[in-house]
Coordinates of C-alpha atoms in Angstrom, one line a residue:
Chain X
X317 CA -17.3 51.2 9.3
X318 CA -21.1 52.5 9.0
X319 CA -22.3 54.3 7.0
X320 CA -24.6 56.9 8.2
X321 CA -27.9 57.6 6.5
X322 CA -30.0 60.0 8.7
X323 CA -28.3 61.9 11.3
X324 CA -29.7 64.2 13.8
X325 CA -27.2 66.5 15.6
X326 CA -28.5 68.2 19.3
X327 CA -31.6 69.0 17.3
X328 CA -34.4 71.1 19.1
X329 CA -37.9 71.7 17.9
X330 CA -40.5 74.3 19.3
X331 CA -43.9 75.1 18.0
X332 CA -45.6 77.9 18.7
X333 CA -49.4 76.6 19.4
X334 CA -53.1 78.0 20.4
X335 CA -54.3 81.6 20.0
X336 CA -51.8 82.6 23.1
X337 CA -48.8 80.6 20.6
X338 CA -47.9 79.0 23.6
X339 CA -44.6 77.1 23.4
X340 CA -44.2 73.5 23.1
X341 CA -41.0 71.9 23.0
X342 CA -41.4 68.6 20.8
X343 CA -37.7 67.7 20.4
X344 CA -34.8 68.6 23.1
X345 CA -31.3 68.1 22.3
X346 CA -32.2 64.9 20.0
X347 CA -29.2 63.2 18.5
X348 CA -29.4 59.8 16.6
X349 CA -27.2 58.2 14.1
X350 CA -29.0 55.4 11.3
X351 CA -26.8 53.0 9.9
X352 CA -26.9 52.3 5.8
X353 CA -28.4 48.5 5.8
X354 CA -30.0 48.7 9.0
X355 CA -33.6 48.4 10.6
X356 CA -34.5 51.0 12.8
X357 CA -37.3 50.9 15.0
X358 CA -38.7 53.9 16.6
X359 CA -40.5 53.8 19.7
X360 CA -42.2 56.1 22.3
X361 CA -45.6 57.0 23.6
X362 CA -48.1 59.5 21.5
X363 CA -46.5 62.8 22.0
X364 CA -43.3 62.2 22.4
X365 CA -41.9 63.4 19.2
X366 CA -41.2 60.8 17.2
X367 CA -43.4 62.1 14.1
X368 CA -42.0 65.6 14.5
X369 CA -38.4 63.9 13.8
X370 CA -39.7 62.4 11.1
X371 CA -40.8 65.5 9.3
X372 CA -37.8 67.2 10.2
X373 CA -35.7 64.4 8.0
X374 CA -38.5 64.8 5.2
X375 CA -38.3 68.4 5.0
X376 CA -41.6 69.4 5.9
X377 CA -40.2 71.5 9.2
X378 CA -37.1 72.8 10.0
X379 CA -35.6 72.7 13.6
X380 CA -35.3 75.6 15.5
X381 CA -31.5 74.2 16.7
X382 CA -29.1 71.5 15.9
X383 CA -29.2 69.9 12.0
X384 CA -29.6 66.7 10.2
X385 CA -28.6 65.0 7.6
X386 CA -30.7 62.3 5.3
X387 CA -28.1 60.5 3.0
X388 CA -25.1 62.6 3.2
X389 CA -27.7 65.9 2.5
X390 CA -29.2 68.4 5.0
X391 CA -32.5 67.8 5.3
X392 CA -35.1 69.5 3.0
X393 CA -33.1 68.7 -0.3
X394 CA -35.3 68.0 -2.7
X395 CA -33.6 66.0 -5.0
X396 CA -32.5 63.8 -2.0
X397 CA -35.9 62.9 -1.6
X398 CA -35.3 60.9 -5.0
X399 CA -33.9 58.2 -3.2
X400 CA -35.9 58.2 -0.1
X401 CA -39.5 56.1 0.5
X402 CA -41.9 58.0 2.6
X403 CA -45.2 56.5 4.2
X404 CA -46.9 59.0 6.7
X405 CA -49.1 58.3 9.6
X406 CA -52.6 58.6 8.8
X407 CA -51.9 58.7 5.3
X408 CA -54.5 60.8 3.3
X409 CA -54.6 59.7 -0.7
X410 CA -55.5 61.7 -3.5
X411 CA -59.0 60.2 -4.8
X412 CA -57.4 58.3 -7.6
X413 CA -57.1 54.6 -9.2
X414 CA -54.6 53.0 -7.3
X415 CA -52.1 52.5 -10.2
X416 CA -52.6 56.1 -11.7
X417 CA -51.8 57.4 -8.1
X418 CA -48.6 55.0 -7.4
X419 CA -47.4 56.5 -10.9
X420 CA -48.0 59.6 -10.7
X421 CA -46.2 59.9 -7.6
X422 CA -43.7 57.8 -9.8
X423 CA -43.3 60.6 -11.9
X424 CA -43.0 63.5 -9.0
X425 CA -39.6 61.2 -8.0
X426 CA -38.6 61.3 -12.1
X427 CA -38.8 57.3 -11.8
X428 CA -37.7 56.4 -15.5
X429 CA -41.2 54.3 -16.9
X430 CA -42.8 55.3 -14.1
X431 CA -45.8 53.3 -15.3
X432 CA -43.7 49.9 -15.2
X433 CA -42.2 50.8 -11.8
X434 CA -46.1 51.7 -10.4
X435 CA -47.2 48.3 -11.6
X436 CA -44.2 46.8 -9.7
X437 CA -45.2 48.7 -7.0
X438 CA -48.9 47.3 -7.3
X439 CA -47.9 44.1 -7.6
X440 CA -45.5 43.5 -4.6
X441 CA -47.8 44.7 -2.3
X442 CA -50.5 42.3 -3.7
X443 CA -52.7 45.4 -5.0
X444 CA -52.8 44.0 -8.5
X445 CA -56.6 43.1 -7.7
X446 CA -57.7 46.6 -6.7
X447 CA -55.3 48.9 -9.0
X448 CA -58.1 50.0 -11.3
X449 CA -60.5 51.2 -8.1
X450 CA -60.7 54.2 -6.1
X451 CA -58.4 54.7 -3.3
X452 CA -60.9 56.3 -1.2
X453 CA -63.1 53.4 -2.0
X454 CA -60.8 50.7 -0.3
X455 CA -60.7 49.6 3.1
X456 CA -57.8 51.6 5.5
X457 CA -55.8 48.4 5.4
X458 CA -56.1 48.9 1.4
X459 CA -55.0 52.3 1.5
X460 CA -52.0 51.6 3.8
X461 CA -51.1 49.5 0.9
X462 CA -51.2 51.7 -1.4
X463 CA -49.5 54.1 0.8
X464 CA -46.4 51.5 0.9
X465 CA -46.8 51.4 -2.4
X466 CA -45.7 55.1 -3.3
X467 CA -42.9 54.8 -0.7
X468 CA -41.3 51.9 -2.8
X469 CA -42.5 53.0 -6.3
X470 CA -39.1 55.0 -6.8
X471 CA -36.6 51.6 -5.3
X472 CA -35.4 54.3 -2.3
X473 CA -32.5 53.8 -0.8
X474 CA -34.0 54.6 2.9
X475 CA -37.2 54.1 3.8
X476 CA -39.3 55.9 6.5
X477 CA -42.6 54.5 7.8
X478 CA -44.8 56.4 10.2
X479 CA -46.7 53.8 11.7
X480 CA -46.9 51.2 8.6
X481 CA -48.6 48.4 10.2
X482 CA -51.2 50.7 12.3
X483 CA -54.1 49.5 10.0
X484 CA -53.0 46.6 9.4
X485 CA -54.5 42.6 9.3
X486 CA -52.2 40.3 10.8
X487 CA -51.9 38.7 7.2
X488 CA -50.7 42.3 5.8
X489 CA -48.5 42.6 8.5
X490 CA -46.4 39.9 8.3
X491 CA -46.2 41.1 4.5
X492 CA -44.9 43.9 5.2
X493 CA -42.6 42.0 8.0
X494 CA -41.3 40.3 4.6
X495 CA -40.9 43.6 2.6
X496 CA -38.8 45.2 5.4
X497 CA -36.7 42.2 5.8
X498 CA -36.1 41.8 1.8
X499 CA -35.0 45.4 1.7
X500 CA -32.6 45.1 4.3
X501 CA -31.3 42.0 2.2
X502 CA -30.7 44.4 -0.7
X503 CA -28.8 46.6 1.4
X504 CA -31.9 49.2 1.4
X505 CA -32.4 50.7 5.4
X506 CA -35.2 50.9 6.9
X507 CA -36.3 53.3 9.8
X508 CA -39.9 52.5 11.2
X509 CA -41.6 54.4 13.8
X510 CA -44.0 52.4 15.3
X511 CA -46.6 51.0 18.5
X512 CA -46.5 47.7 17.6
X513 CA -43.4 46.5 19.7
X514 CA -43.8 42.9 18.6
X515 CA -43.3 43.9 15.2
X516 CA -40.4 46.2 15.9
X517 CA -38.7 42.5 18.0
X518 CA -39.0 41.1 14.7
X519 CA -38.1 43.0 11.9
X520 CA -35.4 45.6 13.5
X521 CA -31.6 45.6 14.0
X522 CA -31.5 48.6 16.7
X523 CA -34.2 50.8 18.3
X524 CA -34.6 54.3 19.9
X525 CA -37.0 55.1 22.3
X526 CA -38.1 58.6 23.0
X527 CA -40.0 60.3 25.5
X528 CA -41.2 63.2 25.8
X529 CA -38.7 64.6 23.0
X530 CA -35.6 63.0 24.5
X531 CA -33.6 60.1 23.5
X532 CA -34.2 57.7 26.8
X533 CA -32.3 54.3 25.3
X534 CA -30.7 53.4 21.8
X535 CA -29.7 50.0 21.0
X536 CA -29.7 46.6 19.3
X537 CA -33.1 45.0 20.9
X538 CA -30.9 42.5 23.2
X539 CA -28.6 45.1 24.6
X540 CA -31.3 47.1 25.5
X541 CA -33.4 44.2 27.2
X542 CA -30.0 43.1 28.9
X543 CA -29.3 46.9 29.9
X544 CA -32.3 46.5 32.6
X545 CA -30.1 47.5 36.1
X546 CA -31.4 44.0 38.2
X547 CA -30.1 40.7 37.5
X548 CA -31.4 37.3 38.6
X549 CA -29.1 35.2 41.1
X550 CA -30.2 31.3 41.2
X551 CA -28.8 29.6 44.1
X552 CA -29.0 26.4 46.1
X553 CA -28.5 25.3 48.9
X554 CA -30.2 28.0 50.8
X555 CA -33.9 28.2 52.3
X556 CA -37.2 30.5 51.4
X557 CA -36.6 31.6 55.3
X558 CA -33.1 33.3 55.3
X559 CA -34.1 34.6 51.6
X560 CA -37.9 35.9 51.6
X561 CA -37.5 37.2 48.3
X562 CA -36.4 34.1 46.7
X563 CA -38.4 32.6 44.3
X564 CA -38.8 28.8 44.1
X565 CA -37.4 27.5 40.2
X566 CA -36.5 23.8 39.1
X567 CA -35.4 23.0 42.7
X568 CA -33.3 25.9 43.1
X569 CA -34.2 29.4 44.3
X570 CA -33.9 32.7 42.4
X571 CA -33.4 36.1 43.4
X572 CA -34.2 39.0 41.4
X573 CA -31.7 42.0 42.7
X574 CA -30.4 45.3 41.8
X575 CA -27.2 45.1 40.4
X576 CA -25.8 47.3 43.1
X577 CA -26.8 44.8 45.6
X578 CA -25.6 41.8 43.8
X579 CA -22.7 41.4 45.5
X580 CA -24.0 41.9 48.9
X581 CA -26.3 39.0 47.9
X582 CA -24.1 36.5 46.4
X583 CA -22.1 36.7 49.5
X584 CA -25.2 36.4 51.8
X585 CA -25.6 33.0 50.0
X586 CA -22.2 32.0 50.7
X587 CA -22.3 32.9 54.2
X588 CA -25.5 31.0 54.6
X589 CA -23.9 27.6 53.0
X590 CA -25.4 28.2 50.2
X591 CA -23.5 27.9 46.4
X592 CA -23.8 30.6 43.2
X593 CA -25.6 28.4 39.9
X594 CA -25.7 31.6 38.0
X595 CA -25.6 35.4 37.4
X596 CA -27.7 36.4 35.2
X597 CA -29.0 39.8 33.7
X598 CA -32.8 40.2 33.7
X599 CA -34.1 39.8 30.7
X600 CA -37.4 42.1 30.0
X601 CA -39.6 42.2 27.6
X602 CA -39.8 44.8 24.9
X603 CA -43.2 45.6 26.2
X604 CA -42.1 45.5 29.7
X605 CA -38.9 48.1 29.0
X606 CA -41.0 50.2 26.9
X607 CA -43.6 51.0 29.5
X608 CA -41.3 51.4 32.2
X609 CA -39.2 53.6 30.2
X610 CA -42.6 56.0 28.7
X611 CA -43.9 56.1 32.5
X612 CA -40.7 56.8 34.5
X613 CA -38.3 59.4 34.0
X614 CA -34.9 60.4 31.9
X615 CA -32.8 56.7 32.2
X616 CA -29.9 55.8 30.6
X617 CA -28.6 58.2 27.7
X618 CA -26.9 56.3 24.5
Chain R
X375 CA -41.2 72.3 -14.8
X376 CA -42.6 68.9 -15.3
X377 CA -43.2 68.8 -10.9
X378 CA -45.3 72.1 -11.5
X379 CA -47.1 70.8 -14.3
X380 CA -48.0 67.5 -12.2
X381 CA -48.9 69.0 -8.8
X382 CA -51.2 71.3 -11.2
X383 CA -53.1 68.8 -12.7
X384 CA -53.4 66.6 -10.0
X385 CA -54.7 70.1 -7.8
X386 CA -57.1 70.6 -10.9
X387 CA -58.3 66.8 -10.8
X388 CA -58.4 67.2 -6.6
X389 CA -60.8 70.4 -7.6
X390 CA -63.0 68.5 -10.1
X391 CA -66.5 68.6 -8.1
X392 CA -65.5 72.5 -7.7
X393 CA -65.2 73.1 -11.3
X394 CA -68.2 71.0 -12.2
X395 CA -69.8 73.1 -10.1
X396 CA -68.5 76.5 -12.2
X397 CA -68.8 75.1 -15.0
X398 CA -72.6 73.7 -14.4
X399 CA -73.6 77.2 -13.3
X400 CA -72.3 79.1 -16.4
X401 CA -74.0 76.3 -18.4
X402 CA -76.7 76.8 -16.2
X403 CA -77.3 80.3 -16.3
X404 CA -76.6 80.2 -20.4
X405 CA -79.2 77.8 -21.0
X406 CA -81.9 79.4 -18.5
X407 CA -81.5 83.0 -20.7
X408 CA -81.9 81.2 -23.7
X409 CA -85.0 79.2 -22.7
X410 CA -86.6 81.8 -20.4
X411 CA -85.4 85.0 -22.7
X412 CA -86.6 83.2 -25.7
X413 CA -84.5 85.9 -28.1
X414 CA -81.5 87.5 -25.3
X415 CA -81.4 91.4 -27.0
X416 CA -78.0 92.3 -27.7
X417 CA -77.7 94.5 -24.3
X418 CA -79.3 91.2 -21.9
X419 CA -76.3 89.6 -23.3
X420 CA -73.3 91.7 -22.6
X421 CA -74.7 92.0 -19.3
X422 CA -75.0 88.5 -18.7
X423 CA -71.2 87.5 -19.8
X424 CA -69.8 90.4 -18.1
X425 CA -72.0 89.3 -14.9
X426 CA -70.4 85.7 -15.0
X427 CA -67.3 86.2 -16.4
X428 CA -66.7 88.5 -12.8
X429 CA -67.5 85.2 -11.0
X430 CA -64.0 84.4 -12.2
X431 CA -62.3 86.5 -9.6
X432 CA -64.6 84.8 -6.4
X433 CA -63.9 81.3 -7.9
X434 CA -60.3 82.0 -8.1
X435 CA -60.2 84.0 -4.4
X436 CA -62.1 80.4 -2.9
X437 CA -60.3 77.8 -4.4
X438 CA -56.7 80.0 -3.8
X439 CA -57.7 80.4 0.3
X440 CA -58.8 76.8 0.7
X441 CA -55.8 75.2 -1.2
X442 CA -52.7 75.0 0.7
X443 CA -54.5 74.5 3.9
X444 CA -56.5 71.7 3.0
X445 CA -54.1 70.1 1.4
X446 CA -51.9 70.5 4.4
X447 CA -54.7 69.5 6.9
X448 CA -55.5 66.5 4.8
X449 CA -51.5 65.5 4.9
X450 CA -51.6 64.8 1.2
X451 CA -48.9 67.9 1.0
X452 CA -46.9 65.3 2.5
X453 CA -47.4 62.9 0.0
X454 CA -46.2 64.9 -2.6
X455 CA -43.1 66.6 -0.5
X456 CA -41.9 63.7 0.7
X457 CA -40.8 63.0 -3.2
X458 CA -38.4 65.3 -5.5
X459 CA -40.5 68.2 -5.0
X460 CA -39.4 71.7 -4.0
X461 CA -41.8 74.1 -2.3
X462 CA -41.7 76.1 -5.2
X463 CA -43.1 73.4 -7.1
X464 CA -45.6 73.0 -5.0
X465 CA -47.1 76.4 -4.9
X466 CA -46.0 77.6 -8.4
X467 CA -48.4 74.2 -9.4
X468 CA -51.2 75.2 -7.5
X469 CA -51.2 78.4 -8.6
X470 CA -51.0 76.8 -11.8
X471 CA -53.8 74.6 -11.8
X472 CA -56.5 77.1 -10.2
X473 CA -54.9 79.4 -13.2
X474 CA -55.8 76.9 -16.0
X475 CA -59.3 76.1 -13.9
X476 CA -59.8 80.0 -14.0
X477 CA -58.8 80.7 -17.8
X478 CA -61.0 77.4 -18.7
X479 CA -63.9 79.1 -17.2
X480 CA -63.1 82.6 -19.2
X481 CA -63.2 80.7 -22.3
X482 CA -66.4 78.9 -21.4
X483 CA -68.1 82.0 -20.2
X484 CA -66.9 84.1 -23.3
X485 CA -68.0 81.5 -25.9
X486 CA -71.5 81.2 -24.0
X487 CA -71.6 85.2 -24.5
X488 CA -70.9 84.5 -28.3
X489 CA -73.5 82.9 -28.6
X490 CA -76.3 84.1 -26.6
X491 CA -74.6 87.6 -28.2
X492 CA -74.9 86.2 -31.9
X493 CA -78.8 84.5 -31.2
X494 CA -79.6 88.2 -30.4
X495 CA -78.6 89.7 -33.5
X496 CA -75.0 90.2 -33.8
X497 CA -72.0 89.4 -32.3
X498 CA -70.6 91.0 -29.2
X499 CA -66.9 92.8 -29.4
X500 CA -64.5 92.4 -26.8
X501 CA -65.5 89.4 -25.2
X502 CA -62.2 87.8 -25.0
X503 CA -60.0 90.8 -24.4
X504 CA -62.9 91.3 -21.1
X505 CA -62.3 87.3 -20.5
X506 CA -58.3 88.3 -20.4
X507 CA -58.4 91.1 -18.3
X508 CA -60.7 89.4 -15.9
X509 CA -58.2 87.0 -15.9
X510 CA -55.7 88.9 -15.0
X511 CA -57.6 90.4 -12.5
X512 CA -58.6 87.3 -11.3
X513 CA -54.9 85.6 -11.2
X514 CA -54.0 88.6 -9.0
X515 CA -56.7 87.9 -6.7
X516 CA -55.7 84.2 -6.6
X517 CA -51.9 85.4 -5.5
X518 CA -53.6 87.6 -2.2
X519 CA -56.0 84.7 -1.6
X520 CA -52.8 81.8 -1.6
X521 CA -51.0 84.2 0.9
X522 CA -53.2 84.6 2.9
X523 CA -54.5 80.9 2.9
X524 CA -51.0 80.1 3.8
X525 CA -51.4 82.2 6.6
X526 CA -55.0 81.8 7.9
X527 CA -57.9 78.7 7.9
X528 CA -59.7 78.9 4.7
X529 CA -62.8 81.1 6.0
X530 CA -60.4 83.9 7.8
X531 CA -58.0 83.6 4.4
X532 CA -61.0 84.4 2.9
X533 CA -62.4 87.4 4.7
X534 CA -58.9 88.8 4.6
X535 CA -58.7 88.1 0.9
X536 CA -61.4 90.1 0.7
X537 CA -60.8 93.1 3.0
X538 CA -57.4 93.7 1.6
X539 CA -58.6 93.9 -1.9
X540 CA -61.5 96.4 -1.2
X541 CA -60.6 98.7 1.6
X542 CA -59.1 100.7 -0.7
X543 CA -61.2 100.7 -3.1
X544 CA -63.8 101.7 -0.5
X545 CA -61.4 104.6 0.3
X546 CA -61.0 105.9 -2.5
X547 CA -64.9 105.9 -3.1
X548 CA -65.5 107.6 0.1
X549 CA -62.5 110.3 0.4
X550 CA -60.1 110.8 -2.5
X551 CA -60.0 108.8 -6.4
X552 CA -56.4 108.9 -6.5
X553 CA -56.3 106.2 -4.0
X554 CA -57.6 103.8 -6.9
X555 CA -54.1 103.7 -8.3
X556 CA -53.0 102.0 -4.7
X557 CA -54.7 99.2 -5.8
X558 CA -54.6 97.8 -9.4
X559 CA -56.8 94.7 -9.3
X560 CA -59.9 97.3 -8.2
X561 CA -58.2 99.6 -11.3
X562 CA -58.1 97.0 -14.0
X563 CA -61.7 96.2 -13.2
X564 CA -63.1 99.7 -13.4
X565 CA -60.9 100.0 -16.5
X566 CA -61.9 96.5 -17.9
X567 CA -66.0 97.6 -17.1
X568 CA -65.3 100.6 -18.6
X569 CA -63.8 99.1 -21.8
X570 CA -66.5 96.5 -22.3
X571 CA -69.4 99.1 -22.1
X572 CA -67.7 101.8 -23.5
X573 CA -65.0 101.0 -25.6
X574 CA -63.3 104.2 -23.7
X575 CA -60.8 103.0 -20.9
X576 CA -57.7 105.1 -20.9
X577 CA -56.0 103.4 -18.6
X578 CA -56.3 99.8 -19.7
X579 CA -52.3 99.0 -20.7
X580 CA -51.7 100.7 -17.6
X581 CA -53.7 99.2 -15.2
X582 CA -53.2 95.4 -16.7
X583 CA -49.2 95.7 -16.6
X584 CA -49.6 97.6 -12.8
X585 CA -52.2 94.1 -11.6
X586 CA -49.7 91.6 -13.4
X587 CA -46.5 93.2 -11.2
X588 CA -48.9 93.2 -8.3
X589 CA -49.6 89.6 -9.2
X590 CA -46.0 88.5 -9.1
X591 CA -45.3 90.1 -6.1
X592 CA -47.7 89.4 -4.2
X593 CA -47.2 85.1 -5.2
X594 CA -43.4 85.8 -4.5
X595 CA -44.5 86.9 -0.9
X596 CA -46.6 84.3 -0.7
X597 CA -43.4 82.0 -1.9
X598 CA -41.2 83.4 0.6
X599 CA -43.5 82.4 3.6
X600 CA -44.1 78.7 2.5
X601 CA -40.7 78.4 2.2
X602 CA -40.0 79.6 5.6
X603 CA -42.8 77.6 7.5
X604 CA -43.1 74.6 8.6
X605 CA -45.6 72.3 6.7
X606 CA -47.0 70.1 9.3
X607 CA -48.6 70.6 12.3
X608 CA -47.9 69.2 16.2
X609 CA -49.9 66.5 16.7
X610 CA -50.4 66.8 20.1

């Protein structure tokens, strides 16, 4: 059975914002279970909360209802925080050398020769180059680095990324594609929030998307792009004239439908003469679901 | 206590243009009243160190209003919350480090005073029990300034910082004295002045236990809303 890592239970989360501390409501009834092992991928469009849920795991708020746990804790334990990576969004470094800072934050987590784990650090996410120079000195794909860096310096057991790649050349990216997906290998789990949804198709196991503080879908990737309510009916046999939405394909013709008219249509062929090749669900892209779901309203729940 | 110790030398190194800054002034000011005074008399002296030595207590109010906040604002709280950190840490090592940054500059100030004191004739008594009690004083003022910059933007922290500690003073100027024992960091300094000049403060155990309690309170306070609020902001 899973294992749970970071849970959120029917959590809400208000601020109070502007000189009239007029209420905002960034999280409504959010629930959301991460598996140990697992990439996560966390989607929605600016706004929607997914960077408020994040601090609410890492401590640095606390939800006005519901709770959470991160690896079996509630959230805010300190020592918890041992075994967890952090990487924010818009990460801002102190104005050190890059392998004094990676150690240093080494040595916040209690990381036994946190020197030796920092030049680890350095060195997997090729930094060895740079680690005597300034971070503020580096360029924002640099930082980011060095930003992964600190998540990793202390081997965390769960790792959360606020936008990772944002930054990002397509060289570091794919770098850090390989550092997600060697984590998961070593059983570490991963939960990435993030705009990139190419990325997220590659790297993660299941993904949430959020809008505007709600949960709208959860899922493995090809549920969710299989979860879209039309499917695609080829048939042949049957002309463009009794069918005007048909669409020409290899010599057949194909109908995209609703599902709830499927039936309805497949027997329409029939009637006409015409013969069933296949049912199909349509398949969307992540990009296509994702801005249907962040434009339209509440869909499916879980 | 090893968390506390790092968030305060990492806040001191964060600070280091700040402190140069101090630092350079006192060396500043030492060096122009030896050059410009060619021979400081023995009264020039005492005047000077007790004139920067007082600086103590604004450095300590502007680096305590500014440091949460910016820290915050800048997200590099985050950095260092998201590892085995407790709030406590946090503040207790800020507090810390401005501390250390605060008691550096007493020292600096007080050995300057030596020796512009001891170039004048002979050496000045008291300098180091004035550099404690400013101190003191000044450690206080830190603990109103962190509240309050945990509660305001650095500028309004400030001006609070600064009405809170002198309205009653002001008071008790303008309608009754007694009013001075309201407020011990505005005690300890009259006390403090009054011992440097005079060697005749009566109150001065008094008023240094009453500003250390105030101290301690107040930073408890201060403790009790950071643990309470929530450390990053909405972003939309």
């Amino acid at each position: 059975m899973a294992e749970p890592v970071l849970e959120y239970r029917q959590i809400t989360k208000d601020y109070r914002v502007g000189l009239r501390r007029r209420h905002l409501r960034a999280l409504g009834d959010f629930s959301l279970t991460v598996n140990r092992g697992e990439i996560f991928g966390f989607l929605g469009p600016n706004g929607a909360g997914k960077t408020t849920a994040i601090h609410l795991a890492m401590g640095f708020m606390r939800p006005t209802t519901g709770w959470g746990q991160i690896l079996g804790k509630e959230f805010g334990d300190a020592p918890t925080r041992m075994r967890v990576g952090f990487l924010a969004e818009n990460l801002a470094l102190h104005n050190r050398r890059v392998s004094e800072l990676i150690e240093f934050y080494a040595e916040l987590n209690n990381v036994p020769n946190s020197r030796k784990a920092a030049a680890a650090a350095v060195e997997r996410l090729g930094l060895t180059e740079v680690s005597n120079r300034i971070t503020m000195k580096l360029s924002r794909g640099m930082q980011q680095r060095v930003g992964l860096a600190q998540a990793i310096v202390n081997d965390p057991e769960l790792l959360i990324l606020d936008e990772p790649t944002s930054a990002l050349d397509p060289v570091a990216r794919v770098m850090v594609r390989e550092l997600l997906l060697e984590l998961k290998r070593t059983g570490k789990t991963v939960f990435v929030s993030s705009h990139l949804l190419s990325e997220v198709e590659a790297v993660c196991d299941r993904i949430a998307i959020l809008r505007k503080g709600e949960l709208v879908r959860v899922g493995t990737i090809s549920q969710l792009l299989e979860q879209a309510d039309r499917c695609s009916v080829v048939a042949r046999g049957i002309t463009k004239e009794g069918f005007p939405m048909a669409v020409p394909q290899n010599g057949f013709l194909m109908l995209n439908v609703e599902h709830a008219r499927q039936r309805e249509i497949i027997e329409h062929i029939w009637s006409s003469g015409g013969e069933v090749v296949s049912v199909n669900p349509v398949r969307e892209s992540l990009e296509e679901m994702f801005l249907r779901l962040a434009s339209s309203g509440k869909e499916i729940g879980k | 206590m090893k968390r506390v110790f790092l968030v305060a030398i990492n806040h001191l190194r964060d600070q280091r243009w700040i402190l140069l800054t101090m630092f350079g002034y006192a060396l500043f000011m030492s060096s122009m009243m030896g050059v410009v005074v060619h021979r400081p008399n023995y009264q020039d002296a005492g005047f000077f160190v007790e004139q920067q030595m007082w600086f103590a207590v604004l450095f300590s109010m502007f680096l305590a209003t500014s440091a949460v906040n910016t820290d915050m604002r800048t997200r590099r709280m985050q950095a260092i919350l998201s590892k085995a950190v407790e709030r406590w840490h946090y503040l207790l090592g800020i507090f810390t480090g401005i501390t250390l940054a605060i008691a550096s500059y007493c020292t600096v100030v007080g050995l300057l005073g030596l020796i512009l004191s001891t170039r004048a004739g002979h050496t000045l008594p008291g300098v180091f029990q004035l550099a404690g009690s400013v101190l003191i004083a000044a450690v206080a003022v830190e603990s109103v300034g962190l509240f309050f910059g945990l509660l305001l933007p650095p500028i309004f922290a400030t001006t609070a910082t600064v009405g809170f500690l002198t309205t009653i003073p002001l008071l008790a100027i303008r309608f009754a004295s007694w009013l001075i024992y309201l407020a011990p960091v505005a005690l300890l300094a009259t006390q403090t002045v009054r011992q440097f000049n005079s060697g005749k403060a009566t109150l001065m155990r008094l008023s240094l236990t009453a500003t250390v309690v105030y101290a301690i309170i107040v930073f408890l306070i201060a403790l009790t809303i950071f643990y309470r609020r929530d450390l990053a902001r909405p972003t939309e």
